[in-house]
CSV table of C-alpha atoms and ligand atoms in Angstrom, one decimal:
chain,number,residue,atom,x,y,z
A,1,UNK,CA,40.5,-10.3,-36.6
A,2,UNK,CA,43.8,-11.0,-38.4
A,3,UNK,CA,46.9,-9.3,-37.0
A,4,UNK,CA,50.2,-8.7,-38.7
A,5,UNK,CA,52.8,-7.9,-36.0
A,6,UNK,CA,56.4,-6.8,-36.3
A,7,UNK,CA,57.5,-9.0,-33.5
A,8,UNK,CA,56.1,-11.0,-30.4
A,9,UNK,CA,55.7,-8.4,-27.7
A,10,UNK,CA,56.9,-9.1,-24.2
A,11,UNK,CA,54.5,-10.4,-21.5
A,12,UNK,CA,51.5,-12.8,-21.1
A,13,UNK,CA,49.0,-10.4,-22.6
A,14,UNK,CA,50.2,-11.0,-26.0
A,15,UNK,CA,48.9,-14.6,-25.9
A,16,UNK,CA,45.5,-13.3,-25.5
A,17,UNK,CA,45.5,-12.6,-29.2
A,18,UNK,CA,44.6,-15.5,-31.4
A,19,UNK,CA,45.2,-14.7,-35.1
A,20,UNK,CA,48.6,-13.2,-35.2
A,21,UNK,CA,51.2,-13.4,-38.1
A,22,UNK,CA,54.7,-11.9,-38.1
A,23,UNK,CA,56.3,-9.8,-40.6
A,24,UNK,CA,59.2,-11.5,-42.5
A,25,UNK,CA,61.2,-8.3,-42.7
A,26,UNK,CA,61.0,-4.5,-42.7
A,27,UNK,CA,57.8,-2.9,-44.1
A,28,UNK,CA,56.7,-2.5,-46.8
A,29,UNK,CA,58.7,-5.5,-48.2
A,30,UNK,CA,58.2,-7.6,-45.0
A,31,UNK,CA,54.4,-7.9,-45.6
A,32,UNK,CA,55.2,-10.1,-48.6
A,33,UNK,CA,52.9,-8.4,-51.2
A,34,UNK,CA,49.2,-7.3,-50.9
A,35,UNK,CA,47.5,-8.5,-47.8
A,36,UNK,CA,43.7,-8.1,-48.2
A,37,UNK,CA,43.1,-10.2,-45.2
A,38,UNK,CA,44.9,-8.2,-42.5
A,39,UNK,CA,42.8,-6.2,-40.2
A,40,UNK,CA,45.3,-4.8,-37.7
A,41,UNK,CA,49.0,-4.0,-37.6
A,42,UNK,CA,51.0,-4.2,-34.3
A,43,UNK,CA,54.2,-2.2,-34.8
A,44,UNK,CA,57.0,-0.5,-32.9
A,45,UNK,CA,58.7,2.3,-34.7
A,46,UNK,CA,58.1,1.0,-38.3
A,47,UNK,CA,57.3,3.7,-40.8
A,48,UNK,CA,53.7,3.4,-41.7
A,49,UNK,CA,52.8,5.6,-44.7
A,50,UNK,CA,50.7,5.6,-47.8
A,51,UNK,CA,53.0,3.0,-49.6
A,52,UNK,CA,52.6,0.5,-46.7
A,53,UNK,CA,48.9,1.1,-46.2
A,54,UNK,CA,48.3,0.4,-49.9
A,55,UNK,CA,49.3,-3.2,-49.1
A,56,UNK,CA,46.4,-3.6,-46.6
A,57,UNK,CA,43.1,-2.5,-48.1
A,58,UNK,CA,41.0,-4.0,-45.2
A,59,UNK,CA,43.1,-2.6,-42.4
A,60,UNK,CA,41.1,-1.1,-39.6
A,61,UNK,CA,43.8,-0.3,-36.8
A,62,UNK,CA,47.4,0.6,-36.6
A,63,UNK,CA,48.4,-0.2,-32.9
A,64,UNK,CA,51.7,1.3,-31.9
A,65,UNK,CA,53.8,-0.1,-29.1
A,66,UNK,CA,55.0,3.2,-27.5
A,67,UNK,CA,53.7,6.5,-26.7
A,68,UNK,CA,55.4,8.4,-29.5
A,69,UNK,CA,53.8,7.7,-32.8
A,70,UNK,CA,55.9,9.9,-35.1
A,71,UNK,CA,56.8,6.9,-37.3
A,72,UNK,CA,53.1,6.7,-38.3
A,73,UNK,CA,51.6,9.0,-40.9
A,74,UNK,CA,48.4,9.5,-38.9
A,75,UNK,CA,46.8,11.8,-41.6
A,76,UNK,CA,47.2,9.0,-44.2
A,77,UNK,CA,45.5,6.5,-41.7
A,78,UNK,CA,42.8,9.0,-41.0
A,79,UNK,CA,42.1,9.6,-44.7
A,80,UNK,CA,41.4,5.9,-45.0
A,81,UNK,CA,39.4,5.6,-41.8
A,82,UNK,CA,42.2,3.5,-40.0
A,83,UNK,CA,42.4,4.1,-36.3
A,84,UNK,CA,45.8,4.6,-34.7
A,85,UNK,CA,46.5,3.7,-31.0
A,86,UNK,CA,49.6,4.1,-28.8
A,87,UNK,CA,50.4,3.1,-25.2
A,88,UNK,CA,50.6,6.1,-23.0
A,89,UNK,CA,50.8,6.3,-19.2
A,90,UNK,CA,52.4,2.9,-18.5
A,91,UNK,CA,55.9,4.2,-19.5
A,92,UNK,CA,55.9,7.5,-17.8
A,93,UNK,CA,57.7,6.5,-14.6
A,94,UNK,CA,60.4,4.4,-16.4
A,95,UNK,CA,61.1,7.2,-19.0
A,96,UNK,CA,61.2,9.9,-16.2
A,97,UNK,CA,63.6,7.6,-14.1
A,98,UNK,CA,65.9,7.3,-17.2
A,99,UNK,CA,66.0,11.0,-17.6
A,100,UNK,CA,67.1,11.4,-14.0
A,101,UNK,CA,69.5,8.5,-14.4
A,102,UNK,CA,71.2,10.3,-17.3
A,103,UNK,CA,71.2,13.6,-15.4
A,104,UNK,CA,73.0,12.0,-12.4
A,105,UNK,CA,75.3,10.1,-14.6
A,106,UNK,CA,76.4,13.2,-16.6
A,107,UNK,CA,76.6,15.5,-13.6
A,108,UNK,CA,78.4,13.0,-11.3
A,109,UNK,CA,80.8,11.5,-14.0
A,110,UNK,CA,79.4,8.0,-13.5
A,111,UNK,CA,80.5,6.6,-16.7
A,112,UNK,CA,83.9,8.4,-16.7
A,113,UNK,CA,84.5,6.9,-13.3
A,114,UNK,CA,83.2,3.5,-14.2
A,115,UNK,CA,85.5,3.3,-17.2
A,116,UNK,CA,88.5,4.4,-15.2
A,117,UNK,CA,87.8,1.7,-12.5
A,118,UNK,CA,87.4,-1.0,-15.1
A,119,UNK,CA,90.5,0.1,-17.1
A,120,UNK,CA,92.7,0.2,-14.0
A,121,UNK,CA,93.2,3.9,-14.2
A,122,UNK,CA,92.0,4.6,-10.6
A,123,UNK,CA,95.1,5.2,-8.6
A,124,UNK,CA,93.4,5.9,-5.3
A,125,UNK,CA,94.1,9.5,-5.3
A,126,UNK,CA,91.1,11.8,-4.4
A,127,UNK,CA,92.0,14.9,-6.5
A,128,UNK,CA,91.4,13.6,-10.1
A,129,UNK,CA,89.7,16.5,-11.9
A,130,UNK,CA,88.1,14.0,-14.4
A,131,UNK,CA,85.9,12.8,-11.6
A,132,UNK,CA,84.9,16.1,-10.4
A,133,UNK,CA,81.2,16.6,-11.1
A,134,UNK,CA,78.6,19.0,-10.4
A,135,UNK,CA,76.0,19.3,-7.5
A,136,UNK,CA,72.5,18.2,-8.7
A,137,UNK,CA,70.7,19.6,-5.6
A,138,UNK,CA,70.6,23.3,-5.7
A,139,UNK,CA,70.8,23.4,-9.5
A,140,UNK,CA,67.9,24.3,-11.9
A,141,UNK,CA,66.2,22.0,-14.3
A,142,UNK,CA,64.3,23.4,-17.3
A,143,UNK,CA,61.8,20.9,-18.6
A,144,UNK,CA,60.7,21.3,-22.2
A,145,UNK,CA,57.2,19.8,-22.6
A,146,UNK,CA,55.2,19.5,-19.5
A,147,UNK,CA,53.0,16.6,-20.1
A,148,UNK,CA,52.9,13.3,-18.2
A,149,UNK,CA,56.6,12.5,-18.5
A,150,UNK,CA,57.7,16.1,-18.1
A,151,UNK,CA,55.8,16.3,-14.8
A,152,UNK,CA,57.0,13.0,-13.5
A,153,UNK,CA,60.7,14.3,-14.1
A,154,UNK,CA,59.8,17.5,-12.2
A,155,UNK,CA,58.6,15.5,-9.1
A,156,UNK,CA,61.8,13.4,-9.2
A,157,UNK,CA,64.1,16.5,-9.7
A,158,UNK,CA,62.3,18.3,-6.7
A,159,UNK,CA,63.1,15.3,-4.6
A,160,UNK,CA,66.8,15.8,-5.5
A,161,UNK,CA,66.5,19.4,-4.2
A,162,UNK,CA,66.6,20.9,-7.8
A,163,UNK,CA,64.8,24.0,-8.8
A,164,UNK,CA,62.3,23.3,-11.6
A,165,UNK,CA,61.3,25.6,-14.5
A,166,UNK,CA,59.1,24.4,-17.4
A,167,UNK,CA,58.0,25.3,-20.9
A,168,UNK,CA,54.9,23.9,-22.6
A,169,UNK,CA,52.5,25.2,-25.3
A,170,UNK,CA,49.9,25.7,-22.6
A,171,UNK,CA,51.4,28.8,-21.1
A,172,UNK,CA,51.5,29.5,-17.5
A,173,UNK,CA,51.7,27.4,-14.4
A,174,UNK,CA,54.5,27.3,-11.8
A,175,UNK,CA,57.9,27.9,-13.2
A,176,UNK,CA,56.6,28.6,-16.8
A,177,UNK,CA,59.1,30.4,-19.1
A,178,UNK,CA,59.3,31.2,-22.7
A,179,UNK,CA,61.4,28.6,-24.4
A,180,UNK,CA,64.4,30.8,-25.0
A,181,UNK,CA,64.4,32.1,-21.5
A,182,UNK,CA,64.2,28.6,-20.0
A,183,UNK,CA,67.2,27.5,-22.1
A,184,UNK,CA,69.2,30.4,-20.9
A,185,UNK,CA,68.2,30.3,-17.2
A,186,UNK,CA,68.4,26.4,-16.5
A,187,UNK,CA,71.5,24.5,-15.6
A,188,UNK,CA,70.1,21.2,-17.1
A,189,UNK,CA,67.5,21.0,-19.9
A,190,UNK,CA,65.4,17.9,-20.3
A,191,UNK,CA,63.3,17.4,-23.4
A,192,UNK,CA,59.8,15.8,-23.1
A,193,UNK,CA,57.8,16.9,-26.2
A,194,UNK,CA,56.6,14.5,-28.9
A,195,UNK,CA,58.2,14.8,-32.3
A,196,UNK,CA,55.8,16.8,-34.6
A,197,UNK,CA,56.2,19.2,-37.5
A,198,UNK,CA,56.4,21.9,-34.8
A,199,UNK,CA,59.1,20.3,-32.6
A,200,UNK,CA,61.4,18.9,-35.3
A,201,UNK,CA,64.6,20.9,-35.0
A,202,UNK,CA,63.1,22.9,-32.0
A,203,UNK,CA,66.7,23.1,-30.5
A,204,UNK,CA,68.5,24.5,-33.4
A,205,UNK,CA,72.1,25.8,-33.4
A,206,UNK,CA,71.0,29.4,-32.2
A,207,UNK,CA,68.8,27.7,-29.3
A,208,UNK,CA,71.6,25.4,-28.3
A,209,UNK,CA,73.9,28.4,-28.0
A,210,UNK,CA,71.6,29.8,-25.3
A,211,UNK,CA,72.4,27.0,-22.9
A,212,UNK,CA,74.8,28.2,-20.2
A,213,UNK,CA,78.5,27.4,-20.4
A,214,UNK,CA,78.8,24.1,-18.5
A,215,UNK,CA,75.1,23.3,-18.9
A,216,UNK,CA,73.7,19.9,-19.7
A,217,UNK,CA,71.1,18.6,-22.1
A,218,UNK,CA,69.1,15.5,-21.5
A,219,UNK,CA,67.2,13.9,-24.3
A,220,UNK,CA,64.9,10.8,-23.7
A,221,UNK,CA,62.3,12.1,-26.2
A,222,UNK,CA,63.3,12.0,-29.9
A,223,UNK,CA,66.7,12.8,-31.6
A,224,UNK,CA,65.2,14.9,-34.3
A,225,UNK,CA,63.9,17.5,-31.8
A,226,UNK,CA,67.5,18.7,-31.7
A,227,UNK,CA,69.8,19.7,-34.7
A,228,UNK,CA,72.2,16.9,-34.0
A,229,UNK,CA,75.0,18.3,-36.1
A,230,UNK,CA,74.9,21.5,-34.0
A,231,UNK,CA,74.7,19.5,-30.9
A,232,UNK,CA,77.7,17.4,-31.8
A,233,UNK,CA,79.7,20.7,-32.5
A,234,UNK,CA,78.7,22.1,-29.0
A,235,UNK,CA,79.7,18.7,-27.3
A,236,UNK,CA,82.9,18.4,-29.1
A,237,UNK,CA,83.9,21.9,-28.1
A,238,UNK,CA,83.3,20.8,-24.6
A,239,UNK,CA,81.1,24.0,-23.9
A,240,UNK,CA,78.1,21.9,-22.7
A,241,UNK,CA,77.5,18.2,-21.7
A,242,UNK,CA,74.7,15.8,-22.5
A,243,UNK,CA,72.9,12.5,-21.6
A,244,UNK,CA,71.3,11.2,-24.7
A,245,UNK,CA,69.0,8.2,-25.1
A,246,UNK,CA,67.7,9.1,-28.7
A,247,UNK,CA,69.4,10.0,-31.9
A,248,UNK,CA,68.3,11.5,-35.2
A,249,UNK,CA,69.2,8.3,-37.2
A,250,UNK,CA,68.9,5.5,-34.8
A,251,UNK,CA,70.7,3.1,-34.4
A,252,UNK,CA,73.5,5.2,-35.8
A,253,UNK,CA,75.2,7.5,-33.3
A,254,UNK,CA,77.4,10.3,-34.5
A,255,UNK,CA,80.9,9.0,-34.3
A,256,UNK,CA,82.2,12.2,-32.7
A,257,UNK,CA,80.4,11.5,-29.6
A,258,UNK,CA,81.7,8.1,-28.8
A,259,UNK,CA,85.0,9.2,-27.2
A,260,UNK,CA,83.7,12.2,-25.4
A,261,UNK,CA,83.9,12.3,-21.6
A,262,UNK,CA,81.1,15.0,-21.4
A,263,UNK,CA,78.4,12.7,-22.9
A,264,UNK,CA,76.5,9.7,-21.7
A,265,UNK,CA,74.9,7.5,-24.3
A,266,UNK,CA,72.2,5.0,-24.0
A,267,UNK,CA,70.4,2.9,-26.7
A,268,UNK,CA,66.8,4.3,-26.6
A,269,UNK,CA,65.8,2.5,-23.4
A,270,UNK,CA,63.4,4.9,-21.8
A,271,UNK,CA,60.7,2.3,-21.5
A,272,UNK,CA,63.1,-0.7,-21.3
A,273,UNK,CA,62.2,-2.4,-18.0
A,274,UNK,CA,60.6,-5.8,-17.9
A,275,UNK,CA,57.5,-4.4,-15.9
A,276,UNK,CA,57.0,-1.4,-18.2
A,277,UNK,CA,57.4,-3.4,-21.5
A,278,UNK,CA,54.8,-6.0,-20.2
A,279,UNK,CA,52.5,-3.1,-19.2
A,280,UNK,CA,53.0,-1.7,-22.7
A,281,UNK,CA,52.0,-5.0,-24.2
A,282,UNK,CA,48.8,-5.1,-22.1
A,283,UNK,CA,47.8,-1.6,-23.4
A,284,UNK,CA,48.7,-2.6,-27.0
A,285,UNK,CA,46.6,-5.8,-26.7
A,286,UNK,CA,43.7,-4.0,-25.1
A,287,UNK,CA,43.5,-1.7,-28.1
A,288,UNK,CA,43.7,-4.6,-30.6
A,289,UNK,CA,41.0,-6.5,-28.6
A,290,UNK,CA,38.7,-3.5,-28.6
A,291,UNK,CA,39.1,-3.1,-32.3
A,292,UNK,CA,38.4,-6.8,-32.8
A,293,UNK,CA,35.1,-6.4,-31.0
A,294,UNK,CA,34.4,-3.3,-33.0
A,295,UNK,CA,34.5,-1.1,-29.9
A,296,UNK,CA,36.4,2.2,-29.4
A,297,UNK,CA,40.0,1.4,-28.6
A,298,UNK,CA,41.0,3.0,-25.2
A,299,UNK,CA,44.0,4.7,-26.6
A,300,UNK,CA,43.1,6.3,-29.8
A,301,UNK,CA,45.7,8.9,-30.9
A,302,UNK,CA,43.1,11.1,-32.5
A,303,UNK,CA,40.1,11.3,-30.0
A,304,UNK,CA,37.9,12.6,-32.8
A,305,UNK,CA,38.9,9.4,-34.9
A,306,UNK,CA,36.0,7.1,-35.7
A,307,UNK,CA,36.1,3.7,-33.9
A,308,UNK,CA,37.0,1.1,-36.4
B,1,LIG,C1,59.9,3.0,-27.8
B,1,LIG,C2,59.3,5.2,-27.1
B,1,LIG,O1,58.7,3.1,-28.6
B,1,LIG,O2,57.1,5.0,-26.2
B,1,LIG,C3,57.9,5.7,-27.0
B,1,LIG,O3,57.6,6.6,-27.5
B,1,LIG,O4,60.1,5.9,-27.6
B,1,LIG,C4,59.7,3.8,-26.5
B,1,LIG,O5,58.7,3.4,-25.6
B,1,LIG,C5,59.8,1.6,-27.2
B,1,LIG,O6,60.8,1.6,-26.3
B,1,LIG,C6,60.1,0.5,-28.2
B,1,LIG,O7,61.3,0.7,-28.7
């Protein structure tokens, strides 16, 4: 099976693949024209749509490195009988850890304090209001999307003494609230839904306005789930605070956010630990190897999709 990959993926599992070629640039141009011999694409965040698929008439599988596959037009793949796989499960803990790290960093003014120390602005006094945070224990976390990662965040938050509320499409369960109720009731909101047509712009200006004064938004999911312009307005006003790992137009970050003390910014690193990235490669490779043997890949995005 001939694989076209957008990069070498981290870890020893990658070397189990024998026939790999690398893109010379961004798709579709990076494919270098029509590629009839390519059976599989291994990608991470590249846009895979009809225009790109046209270049690969023999393609059998698009294997995505990551759990979120919003960059892939799954409908277009399905229409051509091309399987789509992702790497769920192995990045749950790392992503949940980052959500908590951002929560703690925002609530306890970690970045503001770190900068002050580095820049020699710490004068040894104990009454600097810039360093005065908010208690994490005793506050309420509202989790939007209660799948694998949302539930892992709930476990961690409970260990910090937080009350946990949740909203998911599947109604009910402990702490379930309607979305608007959740946004109004929680002190901190953390997003853990995939980006789909239903969740694009889910937190629009009117929903952001429901957040409590002094409330905090954590986003380790996808930037486009939030109306970014409306979020920037709320953050510039200082009414709320945020920990953001994802943005609407990555790697661009709204300029207005860069100097704000009420925001902590990270560069889409939810799954970025050596162990997790290697485990993601293992899953990616297992999907590709299964497709190569003409078996059903373990992580088909559409369970009803035909094995290639
Ligand atoms: C990135 C992610 O895909 O799994 C996801 O959905 O957003 C991340 O794991 C991965 O970090 C590569 O950038």
